[in-house]
PDB file of C-alpha atoms in Angstrom:
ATOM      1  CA  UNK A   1      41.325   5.555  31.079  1.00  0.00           C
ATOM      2  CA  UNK A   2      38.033   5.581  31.526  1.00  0.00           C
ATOM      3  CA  UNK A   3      35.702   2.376  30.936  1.00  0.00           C
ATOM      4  CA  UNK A   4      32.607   3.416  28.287  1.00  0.00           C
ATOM      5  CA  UNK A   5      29.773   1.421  28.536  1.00  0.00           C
ATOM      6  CA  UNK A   6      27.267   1.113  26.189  1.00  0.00           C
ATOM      7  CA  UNK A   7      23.498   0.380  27.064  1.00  0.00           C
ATOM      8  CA  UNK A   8      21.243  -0.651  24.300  1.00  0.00           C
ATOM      9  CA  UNK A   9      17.624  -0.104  25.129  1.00  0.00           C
ATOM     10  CA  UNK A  10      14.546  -0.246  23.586  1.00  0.00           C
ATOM     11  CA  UNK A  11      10.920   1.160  23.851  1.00  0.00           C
ATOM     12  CA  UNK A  12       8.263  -1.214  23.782  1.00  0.00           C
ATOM     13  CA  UNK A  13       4.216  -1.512  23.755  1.00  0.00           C
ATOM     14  CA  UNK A  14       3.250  -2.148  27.316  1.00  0.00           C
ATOM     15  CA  UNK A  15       2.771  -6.063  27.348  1.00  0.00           C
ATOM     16  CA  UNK A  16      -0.520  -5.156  29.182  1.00  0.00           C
ATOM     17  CA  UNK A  17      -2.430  -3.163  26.695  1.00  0.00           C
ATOM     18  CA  UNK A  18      -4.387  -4.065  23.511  1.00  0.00           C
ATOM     19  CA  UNK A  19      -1.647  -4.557  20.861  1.00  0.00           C
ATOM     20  CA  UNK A  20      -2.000  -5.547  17.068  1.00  0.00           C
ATOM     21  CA  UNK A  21      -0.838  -4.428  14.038  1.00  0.00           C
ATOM     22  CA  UNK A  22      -1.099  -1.553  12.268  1.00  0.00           C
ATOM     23  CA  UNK A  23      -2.472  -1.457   8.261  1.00  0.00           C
ATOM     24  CA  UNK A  24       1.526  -2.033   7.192  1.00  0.00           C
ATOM     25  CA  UNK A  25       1.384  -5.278   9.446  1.00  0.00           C
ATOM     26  CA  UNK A  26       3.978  -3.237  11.607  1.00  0.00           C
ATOM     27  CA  UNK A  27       3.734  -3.221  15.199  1.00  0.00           C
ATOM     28  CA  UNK A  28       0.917  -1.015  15.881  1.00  0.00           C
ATOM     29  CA  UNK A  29       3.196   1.560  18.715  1.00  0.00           C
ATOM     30  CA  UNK A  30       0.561   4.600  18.632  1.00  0.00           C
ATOM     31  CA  UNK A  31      -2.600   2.576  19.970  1.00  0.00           C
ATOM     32  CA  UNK A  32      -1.001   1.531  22.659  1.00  0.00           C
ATOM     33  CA  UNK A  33       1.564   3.244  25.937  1.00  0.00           C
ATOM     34  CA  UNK A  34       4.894   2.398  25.576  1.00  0.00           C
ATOM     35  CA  UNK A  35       7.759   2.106  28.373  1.00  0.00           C
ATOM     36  CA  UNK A  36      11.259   0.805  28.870  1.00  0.00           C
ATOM     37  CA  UNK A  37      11.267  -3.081  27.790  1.00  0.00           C
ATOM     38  CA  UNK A  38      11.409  -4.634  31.330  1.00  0.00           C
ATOM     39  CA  UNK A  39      14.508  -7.185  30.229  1.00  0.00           C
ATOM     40  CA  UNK A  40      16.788  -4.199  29.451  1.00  0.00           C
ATOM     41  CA  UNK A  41      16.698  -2.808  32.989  1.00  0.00           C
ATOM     42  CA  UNK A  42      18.271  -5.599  34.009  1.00  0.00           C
ATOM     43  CA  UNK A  43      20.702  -4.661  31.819  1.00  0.00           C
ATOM     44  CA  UNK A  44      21.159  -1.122  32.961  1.00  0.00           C
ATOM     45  CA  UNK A  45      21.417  -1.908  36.570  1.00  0.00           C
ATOM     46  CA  UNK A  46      24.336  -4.305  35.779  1.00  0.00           C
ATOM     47  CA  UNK A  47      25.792  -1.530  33.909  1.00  0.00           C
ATOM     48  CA  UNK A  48      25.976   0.364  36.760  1.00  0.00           C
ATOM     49  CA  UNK A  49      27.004  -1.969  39.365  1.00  0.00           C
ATOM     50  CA  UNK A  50      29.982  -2.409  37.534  1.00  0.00           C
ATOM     51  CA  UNK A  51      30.514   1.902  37.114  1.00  0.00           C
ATOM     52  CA  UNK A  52      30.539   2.085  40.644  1.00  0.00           C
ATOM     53  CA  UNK A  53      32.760  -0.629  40.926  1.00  0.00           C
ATOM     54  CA  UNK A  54      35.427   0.574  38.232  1.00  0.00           C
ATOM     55  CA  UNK A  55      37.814   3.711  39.326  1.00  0.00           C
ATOM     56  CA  UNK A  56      36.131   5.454  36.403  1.00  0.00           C
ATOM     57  CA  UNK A  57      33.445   4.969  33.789  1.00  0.00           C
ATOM     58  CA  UNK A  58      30.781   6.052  31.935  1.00  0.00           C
ATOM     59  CA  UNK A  59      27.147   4.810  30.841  1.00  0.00           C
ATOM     60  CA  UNK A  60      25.874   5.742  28.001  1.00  0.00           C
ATOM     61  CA  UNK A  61      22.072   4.218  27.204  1.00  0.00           C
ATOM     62  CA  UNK A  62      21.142   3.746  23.364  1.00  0.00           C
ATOM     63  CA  UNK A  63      17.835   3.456  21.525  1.00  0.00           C
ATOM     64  CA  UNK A  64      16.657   3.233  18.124  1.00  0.00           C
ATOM     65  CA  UNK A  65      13.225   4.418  17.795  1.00  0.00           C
ATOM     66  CA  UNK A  66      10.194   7.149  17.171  1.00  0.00           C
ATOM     67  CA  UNK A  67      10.208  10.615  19.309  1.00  0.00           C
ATOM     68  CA  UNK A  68       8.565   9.056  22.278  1.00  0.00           C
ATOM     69  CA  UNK A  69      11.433   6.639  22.442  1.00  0.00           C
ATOM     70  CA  UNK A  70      13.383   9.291  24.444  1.00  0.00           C
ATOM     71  CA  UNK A  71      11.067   8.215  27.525  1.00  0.00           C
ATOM     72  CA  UNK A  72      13.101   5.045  27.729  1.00  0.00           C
ATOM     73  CA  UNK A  73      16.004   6.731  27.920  1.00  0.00           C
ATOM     74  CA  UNK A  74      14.934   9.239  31.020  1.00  0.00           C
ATOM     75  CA  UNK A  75      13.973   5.996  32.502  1.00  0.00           C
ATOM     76  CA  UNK A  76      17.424   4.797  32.345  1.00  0.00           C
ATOM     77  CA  UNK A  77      18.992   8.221  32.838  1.00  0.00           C
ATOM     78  CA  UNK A  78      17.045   8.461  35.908  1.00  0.00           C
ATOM     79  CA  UNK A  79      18.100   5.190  37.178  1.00  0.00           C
ATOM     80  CA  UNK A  80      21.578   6.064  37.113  1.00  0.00           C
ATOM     81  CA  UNK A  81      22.854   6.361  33.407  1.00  0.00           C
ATOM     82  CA  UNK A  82      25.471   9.303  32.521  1.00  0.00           C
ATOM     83  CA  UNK A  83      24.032  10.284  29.093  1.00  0.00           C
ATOM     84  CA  UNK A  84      21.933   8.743  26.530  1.00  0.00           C
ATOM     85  CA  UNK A  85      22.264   8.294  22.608  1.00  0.00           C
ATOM     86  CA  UNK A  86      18.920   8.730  20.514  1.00  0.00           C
ATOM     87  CA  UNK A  87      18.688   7.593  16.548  1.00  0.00           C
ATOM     88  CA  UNK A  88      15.567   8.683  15.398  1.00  0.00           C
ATOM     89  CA  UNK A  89      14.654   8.966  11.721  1.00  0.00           C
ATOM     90  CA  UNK A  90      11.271   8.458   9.649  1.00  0.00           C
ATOM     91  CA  UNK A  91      12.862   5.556   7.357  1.00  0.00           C
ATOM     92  CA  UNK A  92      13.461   3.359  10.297  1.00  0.00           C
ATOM     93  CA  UNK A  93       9.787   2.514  10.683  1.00  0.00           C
ATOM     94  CA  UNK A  94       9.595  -1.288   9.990  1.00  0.00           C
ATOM     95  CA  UNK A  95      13.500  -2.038  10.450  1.00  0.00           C
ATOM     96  CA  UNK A  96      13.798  -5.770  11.506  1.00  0.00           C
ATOM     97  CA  UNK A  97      16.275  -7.275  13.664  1.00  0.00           C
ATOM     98  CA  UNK A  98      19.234  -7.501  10.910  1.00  0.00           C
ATOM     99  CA  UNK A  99      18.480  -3.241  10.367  1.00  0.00           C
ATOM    100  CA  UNK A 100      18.404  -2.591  13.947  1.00  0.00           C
ATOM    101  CA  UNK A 101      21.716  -4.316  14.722  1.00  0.00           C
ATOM    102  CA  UNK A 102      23.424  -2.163  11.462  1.00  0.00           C
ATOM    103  CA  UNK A 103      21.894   0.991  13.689  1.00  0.00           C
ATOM    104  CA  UNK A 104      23.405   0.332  16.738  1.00  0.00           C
ATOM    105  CA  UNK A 105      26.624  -0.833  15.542  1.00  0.00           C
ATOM    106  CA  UNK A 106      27.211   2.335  13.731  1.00  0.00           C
ATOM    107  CA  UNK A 107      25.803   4.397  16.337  1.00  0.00           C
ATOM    108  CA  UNK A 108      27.807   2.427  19.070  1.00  0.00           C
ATOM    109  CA  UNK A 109      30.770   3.099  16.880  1.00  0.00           C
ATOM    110  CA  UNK A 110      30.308   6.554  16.911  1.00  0.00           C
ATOM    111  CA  UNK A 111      30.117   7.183  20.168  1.00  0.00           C
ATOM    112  CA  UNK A 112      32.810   4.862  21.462  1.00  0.00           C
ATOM    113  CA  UNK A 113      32.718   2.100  23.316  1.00  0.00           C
ATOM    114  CA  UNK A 114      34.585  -0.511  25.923  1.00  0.00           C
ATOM    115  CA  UNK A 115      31.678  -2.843  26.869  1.00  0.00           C
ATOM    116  CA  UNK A 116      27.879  -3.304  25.383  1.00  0.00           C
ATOM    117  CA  UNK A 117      25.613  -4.905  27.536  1.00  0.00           C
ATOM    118  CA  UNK A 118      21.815  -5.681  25.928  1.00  0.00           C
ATOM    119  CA  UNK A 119      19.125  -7.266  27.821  1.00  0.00           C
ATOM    120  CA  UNK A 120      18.510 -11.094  26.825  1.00  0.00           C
ATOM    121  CA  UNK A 121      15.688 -10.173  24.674  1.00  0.00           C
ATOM    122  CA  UNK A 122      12.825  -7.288  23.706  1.00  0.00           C
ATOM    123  CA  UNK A 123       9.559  -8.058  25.564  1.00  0.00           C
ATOM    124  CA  UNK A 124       8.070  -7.308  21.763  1.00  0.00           C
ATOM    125  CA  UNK A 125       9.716  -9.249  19.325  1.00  0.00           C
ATOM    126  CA  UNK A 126      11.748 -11.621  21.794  1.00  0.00           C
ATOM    127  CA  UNK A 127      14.056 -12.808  19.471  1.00  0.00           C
ATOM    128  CA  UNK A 128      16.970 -12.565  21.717  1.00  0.00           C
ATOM    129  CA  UNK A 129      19.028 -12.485  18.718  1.00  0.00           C
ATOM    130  CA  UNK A 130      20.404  -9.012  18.355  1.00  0.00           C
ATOM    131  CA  UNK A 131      23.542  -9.057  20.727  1.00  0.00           C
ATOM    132  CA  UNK A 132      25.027 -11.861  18.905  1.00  0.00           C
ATOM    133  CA  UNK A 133      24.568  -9.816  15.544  1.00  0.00           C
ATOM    134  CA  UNK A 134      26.134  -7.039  17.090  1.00  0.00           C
ATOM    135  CA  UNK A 135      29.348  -8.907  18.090  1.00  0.00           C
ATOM    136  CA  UNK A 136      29.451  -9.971  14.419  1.00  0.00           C
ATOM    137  CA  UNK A 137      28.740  -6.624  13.429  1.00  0.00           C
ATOM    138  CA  UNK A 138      31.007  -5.123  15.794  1.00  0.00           C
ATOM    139  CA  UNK A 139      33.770  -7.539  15.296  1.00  0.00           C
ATOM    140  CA  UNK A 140      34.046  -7.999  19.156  1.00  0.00           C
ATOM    141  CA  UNK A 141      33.320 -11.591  21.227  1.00  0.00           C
ATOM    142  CA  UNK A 142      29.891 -12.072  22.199  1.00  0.00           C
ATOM    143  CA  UNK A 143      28.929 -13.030  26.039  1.00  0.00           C
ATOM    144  CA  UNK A 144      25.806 -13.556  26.049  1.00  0.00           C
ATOM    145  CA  UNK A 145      22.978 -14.817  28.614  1.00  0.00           C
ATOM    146  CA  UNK A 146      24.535 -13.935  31.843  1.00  0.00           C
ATOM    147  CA  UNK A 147      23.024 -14.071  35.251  1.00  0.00           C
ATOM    148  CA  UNK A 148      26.306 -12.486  36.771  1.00  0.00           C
ATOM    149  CA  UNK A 149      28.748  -9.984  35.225  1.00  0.00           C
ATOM    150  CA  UNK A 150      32.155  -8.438  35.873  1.00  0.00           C
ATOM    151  CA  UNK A 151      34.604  -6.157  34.185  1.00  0.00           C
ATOM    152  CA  UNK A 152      38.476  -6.900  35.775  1.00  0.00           C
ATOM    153  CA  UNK A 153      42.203  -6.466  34.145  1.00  0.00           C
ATOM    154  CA  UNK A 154      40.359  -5.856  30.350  1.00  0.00           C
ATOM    155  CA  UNK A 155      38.149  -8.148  30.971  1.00  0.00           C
ATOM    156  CA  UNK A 156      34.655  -9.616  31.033  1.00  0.00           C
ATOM    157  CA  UNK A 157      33.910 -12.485  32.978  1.00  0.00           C
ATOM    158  CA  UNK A 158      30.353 -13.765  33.577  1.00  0.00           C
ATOM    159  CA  UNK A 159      28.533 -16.980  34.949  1.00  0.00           C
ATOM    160  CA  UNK A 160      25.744 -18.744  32.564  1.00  0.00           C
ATOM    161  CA  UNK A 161      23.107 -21.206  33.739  1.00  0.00           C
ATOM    162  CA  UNK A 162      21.877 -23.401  31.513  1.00  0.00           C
ATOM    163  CA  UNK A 163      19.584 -26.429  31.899  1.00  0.00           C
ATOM    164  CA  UNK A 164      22.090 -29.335  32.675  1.00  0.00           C
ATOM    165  CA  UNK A 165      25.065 -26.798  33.514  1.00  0.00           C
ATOM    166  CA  UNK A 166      26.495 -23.598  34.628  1.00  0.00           C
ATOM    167  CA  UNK A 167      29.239 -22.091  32.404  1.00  0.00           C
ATOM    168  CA  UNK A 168      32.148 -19.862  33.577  1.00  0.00           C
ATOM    169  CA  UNK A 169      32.576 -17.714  30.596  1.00  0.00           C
ATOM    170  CA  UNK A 170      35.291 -14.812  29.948  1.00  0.00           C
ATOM    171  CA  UNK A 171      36.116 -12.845  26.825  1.00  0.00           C
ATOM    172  CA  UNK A 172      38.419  -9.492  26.353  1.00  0.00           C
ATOM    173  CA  UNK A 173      37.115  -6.255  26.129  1.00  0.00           C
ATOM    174  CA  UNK A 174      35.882  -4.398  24.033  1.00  0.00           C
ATOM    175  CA  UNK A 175      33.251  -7.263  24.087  1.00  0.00           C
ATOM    176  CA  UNK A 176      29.347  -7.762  23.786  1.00  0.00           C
ATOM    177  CA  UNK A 177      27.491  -9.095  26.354  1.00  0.00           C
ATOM    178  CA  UNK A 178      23.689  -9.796  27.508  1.00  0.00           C
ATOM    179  CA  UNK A 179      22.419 -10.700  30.610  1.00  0.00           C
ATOM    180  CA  UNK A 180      18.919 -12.276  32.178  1.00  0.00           C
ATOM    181  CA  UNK A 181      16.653 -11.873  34.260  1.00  0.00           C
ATOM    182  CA  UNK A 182      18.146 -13.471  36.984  1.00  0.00           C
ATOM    183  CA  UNK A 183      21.284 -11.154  37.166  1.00  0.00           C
ATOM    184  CA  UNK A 184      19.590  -8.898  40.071  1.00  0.00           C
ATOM    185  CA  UNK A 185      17.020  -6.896  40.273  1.00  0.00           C
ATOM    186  CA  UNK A 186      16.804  -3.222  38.640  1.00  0.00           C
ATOM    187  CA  UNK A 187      16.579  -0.461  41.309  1.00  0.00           C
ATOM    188  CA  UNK A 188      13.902   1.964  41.279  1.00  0.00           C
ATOM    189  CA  UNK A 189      14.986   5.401  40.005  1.00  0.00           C
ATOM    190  CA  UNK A 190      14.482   7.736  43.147  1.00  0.00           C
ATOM    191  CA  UNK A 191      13.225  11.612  43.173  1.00  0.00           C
ATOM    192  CA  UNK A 192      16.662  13.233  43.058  1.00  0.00           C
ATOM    193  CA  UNK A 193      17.346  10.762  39.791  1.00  0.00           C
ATOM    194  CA  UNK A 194      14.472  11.172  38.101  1.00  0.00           C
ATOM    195  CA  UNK A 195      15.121  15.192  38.576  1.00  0.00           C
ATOM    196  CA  UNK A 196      18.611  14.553  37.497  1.00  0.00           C
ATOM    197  CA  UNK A 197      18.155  12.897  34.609  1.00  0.00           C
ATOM    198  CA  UNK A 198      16.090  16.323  32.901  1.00  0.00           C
ATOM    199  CA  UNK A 199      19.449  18.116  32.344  1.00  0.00           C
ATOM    200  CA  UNK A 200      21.738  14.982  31.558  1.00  0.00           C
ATOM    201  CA  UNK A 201      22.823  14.750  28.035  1.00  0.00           C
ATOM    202  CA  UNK A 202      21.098  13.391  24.935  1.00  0.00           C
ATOM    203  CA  UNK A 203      22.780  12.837  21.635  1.00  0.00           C
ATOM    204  CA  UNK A 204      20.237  13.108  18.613  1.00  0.00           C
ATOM    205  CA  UNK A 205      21.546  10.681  15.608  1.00  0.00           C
ATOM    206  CA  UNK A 206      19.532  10.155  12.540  1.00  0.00           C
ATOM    207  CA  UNK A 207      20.723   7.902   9.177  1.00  0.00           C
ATOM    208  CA  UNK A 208      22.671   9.795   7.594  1.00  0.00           C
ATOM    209  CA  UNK A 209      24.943  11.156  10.415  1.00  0.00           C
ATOM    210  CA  UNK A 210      25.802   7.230  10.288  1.00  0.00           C
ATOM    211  CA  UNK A 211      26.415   6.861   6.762  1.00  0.00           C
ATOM    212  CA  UNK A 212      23.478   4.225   6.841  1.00  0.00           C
ATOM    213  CA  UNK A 213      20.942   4.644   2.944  1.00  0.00           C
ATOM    214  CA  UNK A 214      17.661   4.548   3.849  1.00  0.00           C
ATOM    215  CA  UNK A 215      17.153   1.357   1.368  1.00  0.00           C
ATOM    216  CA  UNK A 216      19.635  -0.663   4.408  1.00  0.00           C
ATOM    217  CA  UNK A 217      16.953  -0.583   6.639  1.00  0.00           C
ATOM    218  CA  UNK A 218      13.036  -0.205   7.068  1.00  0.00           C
ATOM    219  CA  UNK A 219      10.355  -2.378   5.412  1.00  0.00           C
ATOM    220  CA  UNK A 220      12.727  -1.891   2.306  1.00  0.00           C
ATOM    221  CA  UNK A 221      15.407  -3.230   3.511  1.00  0.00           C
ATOM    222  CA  UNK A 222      13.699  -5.795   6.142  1.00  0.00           C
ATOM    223  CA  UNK A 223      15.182  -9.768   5.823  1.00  0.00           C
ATOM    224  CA  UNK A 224      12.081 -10.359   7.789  1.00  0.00           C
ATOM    225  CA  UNK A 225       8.499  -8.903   7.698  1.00  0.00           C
ATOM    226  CA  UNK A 226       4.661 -10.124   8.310  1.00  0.00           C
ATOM    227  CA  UNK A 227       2.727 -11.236   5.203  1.00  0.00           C
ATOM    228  CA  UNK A 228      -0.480 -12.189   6.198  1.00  0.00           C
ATOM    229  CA  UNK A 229      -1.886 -11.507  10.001  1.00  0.00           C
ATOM    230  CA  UNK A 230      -5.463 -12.644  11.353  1.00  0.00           C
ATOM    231  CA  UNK A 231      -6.984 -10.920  14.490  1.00  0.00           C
ATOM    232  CA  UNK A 232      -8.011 -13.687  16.984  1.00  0.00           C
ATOM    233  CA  UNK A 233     -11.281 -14.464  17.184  1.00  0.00           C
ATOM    234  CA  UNK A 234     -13.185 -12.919  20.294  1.00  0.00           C
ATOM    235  CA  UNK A 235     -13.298 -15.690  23.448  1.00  0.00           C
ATOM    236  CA  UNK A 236     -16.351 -17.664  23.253  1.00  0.00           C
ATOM    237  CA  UNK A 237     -18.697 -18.485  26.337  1.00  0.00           C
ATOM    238  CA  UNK A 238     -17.272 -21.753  28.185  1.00  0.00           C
ATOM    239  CA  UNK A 239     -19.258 -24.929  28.928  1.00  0.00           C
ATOM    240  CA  UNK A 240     -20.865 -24.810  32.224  1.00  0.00           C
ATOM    241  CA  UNK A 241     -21.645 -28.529  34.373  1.00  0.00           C
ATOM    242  CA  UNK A 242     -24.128 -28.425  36.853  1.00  0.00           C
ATOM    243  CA  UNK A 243     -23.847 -30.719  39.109  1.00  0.00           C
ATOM    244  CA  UNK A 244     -26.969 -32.387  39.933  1.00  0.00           C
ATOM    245  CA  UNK A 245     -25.785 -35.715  40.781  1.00  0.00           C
ATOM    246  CA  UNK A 246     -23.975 -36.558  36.828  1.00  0.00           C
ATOM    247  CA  UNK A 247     -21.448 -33.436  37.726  1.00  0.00           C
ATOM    248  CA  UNK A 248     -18.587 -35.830  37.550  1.00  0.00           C
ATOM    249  CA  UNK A 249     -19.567 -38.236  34.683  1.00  0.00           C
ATOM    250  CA  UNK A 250     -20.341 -34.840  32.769  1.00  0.00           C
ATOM    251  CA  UNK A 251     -16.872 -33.345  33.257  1.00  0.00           C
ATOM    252  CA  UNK A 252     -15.217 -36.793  32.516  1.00  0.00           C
ATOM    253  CA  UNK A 253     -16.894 -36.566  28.848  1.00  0.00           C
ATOM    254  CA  UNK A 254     -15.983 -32.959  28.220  1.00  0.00           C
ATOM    255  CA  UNK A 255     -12.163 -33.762  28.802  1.00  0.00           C
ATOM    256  CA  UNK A 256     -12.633 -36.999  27.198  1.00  0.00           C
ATOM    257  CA  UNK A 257     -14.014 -35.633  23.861  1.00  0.00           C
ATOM    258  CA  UNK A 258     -11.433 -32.703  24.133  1.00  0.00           C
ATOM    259  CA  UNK A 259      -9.174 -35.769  24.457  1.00  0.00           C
ATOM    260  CA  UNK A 260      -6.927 -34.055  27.463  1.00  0.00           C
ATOM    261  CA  UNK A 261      -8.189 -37.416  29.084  1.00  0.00           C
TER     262      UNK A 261
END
């Protein structure tokens, strides 16, 4: 039988450009480019080092998110993916973490599912918090923060290093896990995968084709939203010492009345 894995990605604002929010106090995702988040590759490639390790399986990549979200699933498609899973609907805009994790459990559901592997966090909201409510949701044991992963005999084994220790951890499949940044680095999708990827498969989903009222999610339904947001002030001119002699005794009395000294 074949083992389905089940990528869960997720288009971000480029970490580089000029983000804020929008007049909603929503992420502001048309003022800025948006890619692949950079912590869910890592994710992907370990998905498919273990496909070409298993006698068969198949990666499917999953995103919840606006039109141009589909560009983070060519990314992944191009990397290496079999076929990618799109939920796209207007009533999603604002969905918090608790929404999102109702979305892809459903979705996940509905397509089917052995292993889920998430990234350890989205380079947006880096809460790091939705593969754990996934398990819940899911019903499934939750592996989470992995710098090595395996899939052997039913089931998941995977190394964790902490601060003070490294943990050996294990659960059976079907199971949740999430890995780090330190679990290898993605590969670069090459010409003939980037061309493949234009006539691999992608599933459109919107709410109601998984049963989900619109009140369940969005700013509606949100457990968590911004109430009040501030722009930062523009960076102000810093203090300049000449050194003429007092260069030293000057800089002593700057750090001294900024008390870092």
């Amino acid at each position: 039988m074949s083992l389905r894995i089940v990528v869960c990605v997720k288009y971000v604002p480029d970490a580089t450009g000029d983000r804020h929010f929008a007049e909603d106090l929503t992420t502001d995702r048309d003022a800025v480019d948006g890619l692949l988040s950079e912590l869910d590759e890592y994710a992907v490639e370990q998905a498919l080092q273990i496909a070409e390790k298993a006698d068969d399986a198949e990666v499917t990549v999953l995103t919840v998110g606006p039109e141009d979200a589909s560009d983070a699933l060519r990314k992944a498609l191009s990397m290496g993916a079999d076929k990618g899973v799109h939920v796209e609907d207007d009533d999603l805009h604002g969905t918090d973490v608790m929404g999102t994790s109702l979305v892809l459990a459903k979705a996940i559901e509905e397509t089917g599912y052995d292993l889920v592997i998430c990234g350890m966090a989205s380079t947006d909201g880096t809460m790091g918090v939705l593969p754990a409510l996934l398990a819940e949701r899911l019903g499934v044991p939750q592996v989470t923060l992995l710098s090595e992963v395996a899939v052997e005999g039913g089931q998941v084994t995977g190394r964790r290093d902490g601060d003070a220790a490294t943990e050996h951890l294990q659960a059976a499949l079907p199971a949740v896990v999430s890995v780090t940044d330190q679990s290898g680095e993605a590969r670069y999708p090459s010409f003939k995968g980037i061309m493949a990827a234009k006539k691999k498969p992608v599933e459109s989903l919107d709410l109601d084709d998984l049963d989900i009222e619109a009140g369940q999610v969005g700013l509606e339904g949100a457990w968590t939203k911004v109430e009040e947001a501030t722009p930062r002030p523009a960076r102000t001119a810093g203090t300049v010492v000449k050194d003429e002699g007092e260069g030293g005794k000057q800089l002593a009395e700057f750090l001294a009345g900024q008390k870092f000294i």
